[in-house]
Amino acid sequence: ATFTIIDTISPVWVRQPSNLVIECDGSVDPYERIAAWLASAGGGHAQDQCSFVGYTNDFVEIIGSCGLTGSALVTFTATDSCGNTQTAQATVTVVDRTAPVINTPARDTIVECDGLGNVAELGSWLSNNGGAIASDVCSGIESWEFRRIDTLDNCGLTKVLRYGFIAIDSCGNRSLETVASFIVQDTTRPVITMLPQDSIVQCDGAGNIAQFTGWLNSQGGAAGTDACSNNVRWENDLVDTQILCGNIGSRTFRFTVFDECGNSSSAEATFTIVDTLSPIITVEAVPFRAECNGASNSADI
């Protein structure tokens, strides 16, 4: 007769394999950590009363999610020396919880005011993320967001627009905000669209006050405009005086137009008082008759 000892009982998992979560480090698969996890049967342990237990698994690859992240459900098989098996499952997951890094922060940009809001330049600056550059080792930069933080109005139509930019990776992680300003300045002189005109008036004997005041207050007929200012103002300065005879002479003024940011343009004109009229004889001379005194009538003459 034969006495036979057989083993038909599967090994027993006394400690189940544990899930493994790995932060993505940019490699396609962080094989070293996964390999160590697989070699340890996911940290699990099986026992068999009759023989030694070996472990195998069915891991092939990480199934992608966003970027280089993903997961795999791994089945671990504990097998005793007699071929009895018992399985247990655990998941290995590669995650990306790290925000993108701003390598180059957004930079301020200064543009010359065009009077229309500098729309194209602002749009180009915003679409370029203010010059900011970001990177992400695991999932790359998917998109950017920007927001206007505040607006500081300056002279005329100039202003400072402050924006914040945020980089977002394909797993939805958001970078720290980088802040820069879009600065609209005005360094362009106003345009004198109509130059001041010289004025020549006939002397009225009283200084021609009304004519002079009207000419001076109208900037000699000058006109000016500025693309970046709603209003311009004028000043005048006496730069030369010529006195001829009596009330006759000329005064030359420099007329200066200023925009709201203090830029200016100047032109000169002269107000001249002339006298081209002959004197008026108000009492006609009369003949004179005297009796000859034999001494040439010198005293009478």
Short mmCIF file of the C-alpha atoms (twelve columns), coordinates in Angstrom:
data_MODEL
# 
_entry.id   MODEL 
# 
loop_
_atom_site.group_PDB 
_atom_site.id 
_atom_site.type_symbol 
_atom_site.label_atom_id 
_atom_site.label_alt_id 
_atom_site.label_comp_id 
_atom_site.label_asym_id 
_atom_site.label_seq_id 
_atom_site.Cartn_x 
_atom_site.Cartn_y 
_atom_site.Cartn_z 
_atom_site.pdbx_PDB_model_num 
ATOM 1   C CA . ALA A 1   0.000  0.000   0.000   1 
ATOM 2   C CA . THR A 2   1.094  3.596   -0.647  1 
ATOM 3   C CA . PHE A 3   0.929  6.476   1.781   1 
ATOM 4   C CA . THR A 4   0.752  9.729   -0.245  1 
ATOM 5   C CA . ILE A 5   0.998  13.272  1.007   1 
ATOM 6   C CA . ILE A 6   -0.560 15.743  -1.423  1 
ATOM 7   C CA . ASP A 7   -0.974 19.560  -1.470  1 
ATOM 8   C CA . THR A 8   -4.111 20.942  -3.098  1 
ATOM 9   C CA . ILE A 9   -4.502 23.959  -0.841  1 
ATOM 10  C CA . SER A 10  -3.627 27.367  -2.270  1 
ATOM 11  C CA . PRO A 11  -1.325 29.747  -0.445  1 
ATOM 12  C CA . VAL A 12  -3.032 32.334  1.775   1 
ATOM 13  C CA . TRP A 13  -2.314 36.052  1.552   1 
ATOM 14  C CA . VAL A 14  -1.628 37.057  5.119   1 
ATOM 15  C CA . ARG A 15  -0.787 40.616  3.997   1 
ATOM 16  C CA . GLN A 16  -2.496 41.970  0.920   1 
ATOM 17  C CA . PRO A 17  -0.469 43.910  -1.691  1 
ATOM 18  C CA . SER A 18  -0.732 47.667  -1.215  1 
ATOM 19  C CA . ASN A 19  -1.438 50.272  -3.851  1 
ATOM 20  C CA . LEU A 20  1.544  52.337  -5.005  1 
ATOM 21  C CA . VAL A 21  1.235  56.054  -5.795  1 
ATOM 22  C CA . ILE A 22  4.228  57.726  -7.431  1 
ATOM 23  C CA . GLU A 23  4.640  61.434  -8.111  1 
ATOM 24  C CA . CYS A 24  5.583  61.901  -11.751 1 
ATOM 25  C CA . ASP A 25  9.222  62.866  -12.182 1 
ATOM 26  C CA . GLY A 26  9.205  63.287  -15.950 1 
ATOM 27  C CA . SER A 27  10.322 59.799  -16.909 1 
ATOM 28  C CA . VAL A 28  8.101  57.728  -19.168 1 
ATOM 29  C CA . ASP A 29  7.744  55.142  -16.420 1 
ATOM 30  C CA . PRO A 30  9.496  55.397  -13.070 1 
ATOM 31  C CA . TYR A 31  10.578 51.748  -13.529 1 
ATOM 32  C CA . GLU A 32  12.948 51.540  -10.596 1 
ATOM 33  C CA . ARG A 33  10.255 52.214  -8.028  1 
ATOM 34  C CA . ILE A 34  7.686  50.127  -9.894  1 
ATOM 35  C CA . ALA A 35  10.158 47.268  -10.299 1 
ATOM 36  C CA . ALA A 36  10.915 47.303  -6.569  1 
ATOM 37  C CA . TRP A 37  7.179  47.316  -5.807  1 
ATOM 38  C CA . LEU A 38  6.573  44.415  -8.190  1 
ATOM 39  C CA . ALA A 39  9.510  42.444  -6.774  1 
ATOM 40  C CA . SER A 40  8.049  42.780  -3.287  1 
ATOM 41  C CA . ALA A 41  4.636  41.622  -4.505  1 
ATOM 42  C CA . GLY A 42  3.268  45.044  -3.766  1 
ATOM 43  C CA . GLY A 43  4.373  44.657  -0.184  1 
ATOM 44  C CA . GLY A 44  2.101  41.657  0.230   1 
ATOM 45  C CA . HIS A 45  2.970  38.287  1.740   1 
ATOM 46  C CA . ALA A 46  1.431  34.839  1.265   1 
ATOM 47  C CA . GLN A 47  2.002  31.670  3.325   1 
ATOM 48  C CA . ASP A 48  1.665  27.994  2.558   1 
ATOM 49  C CA . GLN A 49  1.845  25.276  5.174   1 
ATOM 50  C CA . CYS A 50  3.360  22.779  2.813   1 
ATOM 51  C CA . SER A 51  5.904  24.532  0.625   1 
ATOM 52  C CA . PHE A 52  7.772  27.639  -0.438  1 
ATOM 53  C CA . VAL A 53  5.698  30.409  -2.104  1 
ATOM 54  C CA . GLY A 54  6.804  32.326  -5.196  1 
ATOM 55  C CA . TYR A 55  5.254  35.450  -6.706  1 
ATOM 56  C CA . THR A 56  4.484  36.575  -10.242 1 
ATOM 57  C CA . ASN A 57  2.501  39.496  -11.673 1 
ATOM 58  C CA . ASP A 58  0.881  40.547  -14.931 1 
ATOM 59  C CA . PHE A 59  2.160  44.123  -15.101 1 
ATOM 60  C CA . VAL A 60  2.820  45.328  -18.661 1 
ATOM 61  C CA . GLU A 61  2.674  49.128  -18.733 1 
ATOM 62  C CA . ILE A 62  1.152  52.259  -17.285 1 
ATOM 63  C CA . ILE A 63  -2.063 53.199  -19.083 1 
ATOM 64  C CA . GLY A 64  -1.796 56.921  -19.780 1 
ATOM 65  C CA . SER A 65  -3.957 59.612  -18.327 1 
ATOM 66  C CA . CYS A 66  -2.753 63.228  -18.568 1 
ATOM 67  C CA . GLY A 67  0.827  63.892  -19.556 1 
ATOM 68  C CA . LEU A 68  3.037  61.070  -18.358 1 
ATOM 69  C CA . THR A 69  0.634  60.011  -15.627 1 
ATOM 70  C CA . GLY A 70  -1.518 56.901  -15.602 1 
ATOM 71  C CA . SER A 71  -2.201 53.706  -13.735 1 
ATOM 72  C CA . ALA A 72  -2.224 49.929  -13.999 1 
ATOM 73  C CA . LEU A 73  -4.201 47.302  -12.105 1 
ATOM 74  C CA . VAL A 74  -1.725 44.568  -11.261 1 
ATOM 75  C CA . THR A 75  -2.682 40.998  -10.371 1 
ATOM 76  C CA . PHE A 76  -0.153 39.294  -8.094  1 
ATOM 77  C CA . THR A 77  -0.165 35.484  -8.085  1 
ATOM 78  C CA . ALA A 78  1.231  33.548  -5.153  1 
ATOM 79  C CA . THR A 79  2.208  29.993  -6.234  1 
ATOM 80  C CA . ASP A 80  3.401  27.209  -3.982  1 
ATOM 81  C CA . SER A 81  5.771  24.444  -5.032  1 
ATOM 82  C CA . CYS A 82  2.889  22.217  -5.977  1 
ATOM 83  C CA . GLY A 83  1.412  24.742  -8.370  1 
ATOM 84  C CA . ASN A 84  -1.449 25.900  -6.199  1 
ATOM 85  C CA . THR A 85  -2.152 29.585  -6.676  1 
ATOM 86  C CA . GLN A 86  -3.903 32.482  -5.051  1 
ATOM 87  C CA . THR A 87  -4.236 35.973  -6.533  1 
ATOM 88  C CA . ALA A 88  -4.510 39.463  -5.095  1 
ATOM 89  C CA . GLN A 89  -4.716 42.841  -6.830  1 
ATOM 90  C CA . ALA A 90  -3.260 46.292  -6.251  1 
ATOM 91  C CA . THR A 91  -2.930 49.424  -8.370  1 
ATOM 92  C CA . VAL A 92  0.163  51.367  -9.293  1 
ATOM 93  C CA . THR A 93  -0.592 55.002  -10.126 1 
ATOM 94  C CA . VAL A 94  1.653  57.745  -11.450 1 
ATOM 95  C CA . VAL A 95  0.185  61.126  -10.542 1 
ATOM 96  C CA . ASP A 96  1.075  64.745  -11.260 1 
ATOM 97  C CA . ARG A 97  0.330  67.031  -8.351  1 
ATOM 98  C CA . THR A 98  3.242  69.392  -9.029  1 
ATOM 99  C CA . ALA A 99  2.519  72.849  -10.387 1 
ATOM 100 C CA . PRO A 100 4.314  74.144  -13.471 1 
ATOM 101 C CA . VAL A 101 7.382  76.289  -12.820 1 
ATOM 102 C CA . ILE A 102 7.660  79.866  -14.117 1 
ATOM 103 C CA . ASN A 103 11.143 79.885  -15.654 1 
ATOM 104 C CA . THR A 104 10.923 83.429  -17.042 1 
ATOM 105 C CA . PRO A 105 8.532  85.837  -15.319 1 
ATOM 106 C CA . ALA A 106 6.263  88.163  -17.250 1 
ATOM 107 C CA . ARG A 107 7.918  91.470  -18.124 1 
ATOM 108 C CA . ASP A 108 6.608  95.038  -18.205 1 
ATOM 109 C CA . THR A 109 6.220  96.530  -21.653 1 
ATOM 110 C CA . ILE A 110 6.026  100.226 -22.584 1 
ATOM 111 C CA . VAL A 111 4.184  101.439 -25.681 1 
ATOM 112 C CA . GLU A 112 3.539  104.878 -27.129 1 
ATOM 113 C CA . CYS A 113 -0.056 106.017 -26.785 1 
ATOM 114 C CA . ASP A 114 -1.970 105.841 -30.077 1 
ATOM 115 C CA . GLY A 115 -5.120 107.425 -28.687 1 
ATOM 116 C CA . LEU A 116 -7.169 104.312 -29.490 1 
ATOM 117 C CA . GLY A 117 -6.264 102.128 -26.524 1 
ATOM 118 C CA . ASN A 118 -3.272 100.385 -28.162 1 
ATOM 119 C CA . VAL A 119 -5.578 97.394  -28.665 1 
ATOM 120 C CA . ALA A 120 -3.353 95.433  -31.066 1 
ATOM 121 C CA . GLU A 121 -0.228 95.834  -28.932 1 
ATOM 122 C CA . LEU A 122 -2.086 94.862  -25.773 1 
ATOM 123 C CA . GLY A 123 -3.591 91.814  -27.469 1 
ATOM 124 C CA . SER A 124 -0.197 90.684  -28.730 1 
ATOM 125 C CA . TRP A 125 1.381  91.127  -25.284 1 
ATOM 126 C CA . LEU A 126 -1.400 89.179  -23.577 1 
ATOM 127 C CA . SER A 127 -1.351 86.355  -26.127 1 
ATOM 128 C CA . ASN A 128 2.401  86.064  -25.487 1 
ATOM 129 C CA . ASN A 129 1.680  85.778  -21.738 1 
ATOM 130 C CA . GLY A 130 3.568  89.007  -21.090 1 
ATOM 131 C CA . GLY A 131 6.755  87.232  -22.184 1 
ATOM 132 C CA . ALA A 132 6.471  84.640  -19.404 1 
ATOM 133 C CA . ILE A 133 7.827  81.127  -20.003 1 
ATOM 134 C CA . ALA A 134 6.890  78.081  -17.911 1 
ATOM 135 C CA . SER A 135 7.750  74.395  -17.912 1 
ATOM 136 C CA . ASP A 136 6.390  71.182  -16.416 1 
ATOM 137 C CA . VAL A 137 8.402  67.944  -16.271 1 
ATOM 138 C CA . CYS A 138 5.425  65.631  -16.357 1 
ATOM 139 C CA . SER A 139 2.634  66.961  -18.488 1 
ATOM 140 C CA . GLY A 140 3.766  70.097  -20.304 1 
ATOM 141 C CA . ILE A 141 2.015  73.457  -20.410 1 
ATOM 142 C CA . GLU A 142 -1.527 73.046  -21.652 1 
ATOM 143 C CA . SER A 143 -2.720 76.657  -21.436 1 
ATOM 144 C CA . TRP A 144 -2.309 80.080  -19.831 1 
ATOM 145 C CA . GLU A 145 -4.731 82.290  -17.981 1 
ATOM 146 C CA . PHE A 146 -4.456 86.010  -17.352 1 
ATOM 147 C CA . ARG A 147 -6.420 88.500  -15.313 1 
ATOM 148 C CA . ARG A 148 -6.327 92.269  -14.993 1 
ATOM 149 C CA . ILE A 149 -5.358 93.123  -11.449 1 
ATOM 150 C CA . ASP A 150 -5.848 96.878  -11.595 1 
ATOM 151 C CA . THR A 151 -5.717 99.956  -13.834 1 
ATOM 152 C CA . LEU A 152 -3.899 103.189 -13.031 1 
ATOM 153 C CA . ASP A 153 -5.012 106.129 -15.191 1 
ATOM 154 C CA . ASN A 154 -2.335 108.743 -15.807 1 
ATOM 155 C CA . CYS A 155 -2.222 111.919 -17.895 1 
ATOM 156 C CA . GLY A 156 -4.364 112.131 -21.013 1 
ATOM 157 C CA . LEU A 157 -5.145 108.665 -22.298 1 
ATOM 158 C CA . THR A 158 -2.051 107.074 -20.783 1 
ATOM 159 C CA . LYS A 159 -2.408 104.346 -18.181 1 
ATOM 160 C CA . VAL A 160 -0.805 101.353 -16.498 1 
ATOM 161 C CA . LEU A 161 -2.607 98.009  -16.794 1 
ATOM 162 C CA . ARG A 162 -1.343 95.388  -14.340 1 
ATOM 163 C CA . TYR A 163 -1.945 91.734  -15.274 1 
ATOM 164 C CA . GLY A 164 -1.304 88.383  -13.616 1 
ATOM 165 C CA . PHE A 165 -0.421 85.288  -15.690 1 
ATOM 166 C CA . ILE A 166 -0.816 81.612  -14.635 1 
ATOM 167 C CA . ALA A 167 0.448  78.538  -16.493 1 
ATOM 168 C CA . ILE A 168 -1.702 75.378  -16.396 1 
ATOM 169 C CA . ASP A 169 -0.374 71.888  -17.194 1 
ATOM 170 C CA . SER A 170 -2.394 69.171  -18.886 1 
ATOM 171 C CA . CYS A 171 -3.263 67.654  -15.494 1 
ATOM 172 C CA . GLY A 172 -4.822 70.937  -14.349 1 
ATOM 173 C CA . ASN A 173 -2.070 72.006  -11.950 1 
ATOM 174 C CA . ARG A 174 -1.654 75.785  -11.810 1 
ATOM 175 C CA . SER A 175 1.580  77.698  -11.429 1 
ATOM 176 C CA . LEU A 176 2.205  80.626  -9.147  1 
ATOM 177 C CA . GLU A 177 1.063  83.912  -10.643 1 
ATOM 178 C CA . THR A 178 3.597  86.121  -12.394 1 
ATOM 179 C CA . VAL A 179 2.683  89.827  -12.576 1 
ATOM 180 C CA . ALA A 180 3.688  92.487  -15.098 1 
ATOM 181 C CA . SER A 181 2.383  95.831  -16.373 1 
ATOM 182 C CA . PHE A 182 1.342  97.092  -19.799 1 
ATOM 183 C CA . ILE A 183 2.381  100.744 -19.720 1 
ATOM 184 C CA . VAL A 184 0.940  103.274 -22.157 1 
ATOM 185 C CA . GLN A 185 3.020  106.454 -22.195 1 
ATOM 186 C CA . ASP A 186 2.899  109.708 -24.161 1 
ATOM 187 C CA . THR A 187 6.202  111.255 -25.228 1 
ATOM 188 C CA . THR A 188 4.913  112.615 -28.559 1 
ATOM 189 C CA . ARG A 189 4.665  116.371 -29.083 1 
ATOM 190 C CA . PRO A 190 1.301  117.915 -29.926 1 
ATOM 191 C CA . VAL A 191 0.807  118.796 -33.592 1 
ATOM 192 C CA . ILE A 192 0.314  122.457 -34.535 1 
ATOM 193 C CA . THR A 193 -2.284 122.032 -37.230 1 
ATOM 194 C CA . MET A 194 -2.444 125.762 -37.992 1 
ATOM 195 C CA . LEU A 195 0.532  128.025 -37.439 1 
ATOM 196 C CA . PRO A 196 0.104  131.421 -35.744 1 
ATOM 197 C CA . GLN A 197 -0.129 134.272 -38.237 1 
ATOM 198 C CA . ASP A 198 1.607  137.626 -38.145 1 
ATOM 199 C CA . SER A 199 -0.775 140.534 -37.679 1 
ATOM 200 C CA . ILE A 200 -0.203 144.079 -39.030 1 
ATOM 201 C CA . VAL A 201 -2.546 146.807 -37.792 1 
ATOM 202 C CA . GLN A 202 -2.799 150.517 -38.396 1 
ATOM 203 C CA . CYS A 203 -1.824 152.607 -35.392 1 
ATOM 204 C CA . ASP A 204 -4.889 153.919 -33.555 1 
ATOM 205 C CA . GLY A 205 -2.886 156.150 -31.222 1 
ATOM 206 C CA . ALA A 206 -3.997 154.207 -28.129 1 
ATOM 207 C CA . GLY A 207 -1.831 151.093 -28.407 1 
ATOM 208 C CA . ASN A 208 -4.342 149.053 -30.441 1 
ATOM 209 C CA . ILE A 209 -5.222 147.258 -27.178 1 
ATOM 210 C CA . ALA A 210 -8.332 145.431 -28.363 1 
ATOM 211 C CA . GLN A 211 -6.709 144.122 -31.548 1 
ATOM 212 C CA . PHE A 212 -3.580 143.038 -29.684 1 
ATOM 213 C CA . THR A 213 -5.523 141.296 -26.900 1 
ATOM 214 C CA . GLY A 214 -7.731 139.419 -29.365 1 
ATOM 215 C CA . TRP A 215 -4.722 138.292 -31.430 1 
ATOM 216 C CA . LEU A 216 -2.818 137.167 -28.346 1 
ATOM 217 C CA . ASN A 217 -5.763 135.301 -26.808 1 
ATOM 218 C CA . SER A 218 -6.377 133.424 -30.053 1 
ATOM 219 C CA . GLN A 219 -2.711 132.329 -30.239 1 
ATOM 220 C CA . GLY A 220 -2.388 134.372 -33.396 1 
ATOM 221 C CA . GLY A 221 -4.978 132.064 -34.979 1 
ATOM 222 C CA . ALA A 222 -2.943 128.940 -34.217 1 
ATOM 223 C CA . ALA A 223 -4.574 125.544 -33.580 1 
ATOM 224 C CA . GLY A 224 -3.156 122.311 -32.218 1 
ATOM 225 C CA . THR A 225 -4.162 118.753 -31.432 1 
ATOM 226 C CA . ASP A 226 -2.777 115.670 -29.691 1 
ATOM 227 C CA . ALA A 227 -3.768 112.054 -30.296 1 
ATOM 228 C CA . CYS A 228 -3.410 111.089 -26.650 1 
ATOM 229 C CA . SER A 229 -5.011 114.112 -24.938 1 
ATOM 230 C CA . ASN A 230 -8.594 115.247 -24.975 1 
ATOM 231 C CA . ASN A 231 -7.537 118.841 -24.423 1 
ATOM 232 C CA . VAL A 232 -4.510 120.993 -25.161 1 
ATOM 233 C CA . ARG A 233 -3.565 124.335 -23.610 1 
ATOM 234 C CA . TRP A 234 -1.611 127.304 -24.939 1 
ATOM 235 C CA . GLU A 235 0.959  129.639 -23.416 1 
ATOM 236 C CA . ASN A 236 2.770  132.598 -24.950 1 
ATOM 237 C CA . ASP A 237 6.078  134.303 -24.262 1 
ATOM 238 C CA . LEU A 238 7.355  137.649 -25.537 1 
ATOM 239 C CA . VAL A 239 10.643 136.968 -27.282 1 
ATOM 240 C CA . ASP A 240 11.394 140.243 -29.089 1 
ATOM 241 C CA . THR A 241 10.274 143.907 -29.148 1 
ATOM 242 C CA . GLN A 242 11.058 146.487 -31.831 1 
ATOM 243 C CA . ILE A 243 10.193 150.171 -31.140 1 
ATOM 244 C CA . LEU A 244 10.340 152.408 -34.181 1 
ATOM 245 C CA . CYS A 245 8.714  155.825 -33.816 1 
ATOM 246 C CA . GLY A 246 5.853  156.995 -31.659 1 
ATOM 247 C CA . ASN A 247 3.569  154.043 -30.958 1 
ATOM 248 C CA . ILE A 248 4.932  152.229 -33.964 1 
ATOM 249 C CA . GLY A 249 6.766  148.906 -33.541 1 
ATOM 250 C CA . SER A 250 6.399  145.164 -33.290 1 
ATOM 251 C CA . ARG A 251 6.319  142.404 -30.674 1 
ATOM 252 C CA . THR A 252 7.182  138.802 -31.451 1 
ATOM 253 C CA . PHE A 253 5.631  136.039 -29.344 1 
ATOM 254 C CA . ARG A 254 6.362  132.344 -29.057 1 
ATOM 255 C CA . PHE A 255 3.120  130.387 -28.838 1 
ATOM 256 C CA . THR A 256 3.479  126.970 -27.139 1 
ATOM 257 C CA . VAL A 257 0.859  124.242 -27.102 1 
ATOM 258 C CA . PHE A 258 0.975  121.638 -24.286 1 
ATOM 259 C CA . ASP A 259 -0.761 118.277 -24.160 1 
ATOM 260 C CA . GLU A 260 -2.057 116.777 -20.916 1 
ATOM 261 C CA . CYS A 261 1.247  114.954 -20.345 1 
ATOM 262 C CA . GLY A 262 3.377  118.096 -20.647 1 
ATOM 263 C CA . ASN A 263 4.730  117.542 -24.159 1 
ATOM 264 C CA . SER A 264 4.901  120.761 -26.163 1 
ATOM 265 C CA . SER A 265 5.361  122.310 -29.606 1 
ATOM 266 C CA . SER A 266 6.058  125.975 -30.390 1 
ATOM 267 C CA . ALA A 267 5.805  128.488 -33.218 1 
ATOM 268 C CA . GLU A 268 6.377  132.264 -33.407 1 
ATOM 269 C CA . ALA A 269 4.410  135.173 -34.855 1 
ATOM 270 C CA . THR A 270 4.662  138.963 -34.746 1 
ATOM 271 C CA . PHE A 271 2.110  141.685 -33.960 1 
ATOM 272 C CA . THR A 272 3.107  144.876 -35.759 1 
ATOM 273 C CA . ILE A 273 1.675  148.385 -35.441 1 
ATOM 274 C CA . VAL A 274 2.359  150.544 -38.503 1 
ATOM 275 C CA . ASP A 275 1.646  154.164 -39.424 1 
ATOM 276 C CA . THR A 276 1.029  154.665 -43.117 1 
ATOM 277 C CA . LEU A 277 -1.450 157.545 -42.762 1 
ATOM 278 C CA . SER A 278 -0.438 161.172 -43.418 1 
ATOM 279 C CA . PRO A 279 -1.066 163.793 -40.722 1 
ATOM 280 C CA . ILE A 280 -4.332 165.712 -41.051 1 
ATOM 281 C CA . ILE A 281 -4.226 169.550 -41.318 1 
ATOM 282 C CA . THR A 282 -7.117 170.525 -39.145 1 
ATOM 283 C CA . VAL A 283 -6.608 174.344 -39.516 1 
ATOM 284 C CA . GLU A 284 -5.598 175.642 -42.920 1 
ATOM 285 C CA . ALA A 285 -2.780 178.219 -43.111 1 
ATOM 286 C CA . VAL A 286 -4.033 181.764 -44.034 1 
ATOM 287 C CA . PRO A 287 -2.355 184.493 -46.094 1 
ATOM 288 C CA . PHE A 288 -0.650 187.368 -44.205 1 
ATOM 289 C CA . ARG A 289 -0.519 190.951 -45.358 1 
ATOM 290 C CA . ALA A 290 1.589  193.698 -43.848 1 
ATOM 291 C CA . GLU A 291 2.377  197.298 -44.763 1 
ATOM 292 C CA . CYS A 292 5.937  197.650 -45.949 1 
ATOM 293 C CA . ASN A 293 8.026  199.270 -43.249 1 
ATOM 294 C CA . GLY A 294 11.157 199.643 -45.346 1 
ATOM 295 C CA . ALA A 295 12.982 197.164 -43.094 1 
ATOM 296 C CA . SER A 296 11.824 193.932 -44.705 1 
ATOM 297 C CA . ASN A 297 9.010  193.525 -42.125 1 
ATOM 298 C CA . SER A 298 11.176 190.990 -40.350 1 
ATOM 299 C CA . ALA A 299 9.232  191.172 -37.146 1 
ATOM 300 C CA . ASP A 300 5.891  190.724 -38.941 1 
ATOM 301 C CA . ILE A 301 7.183  187.754 -40.853 1 
# 
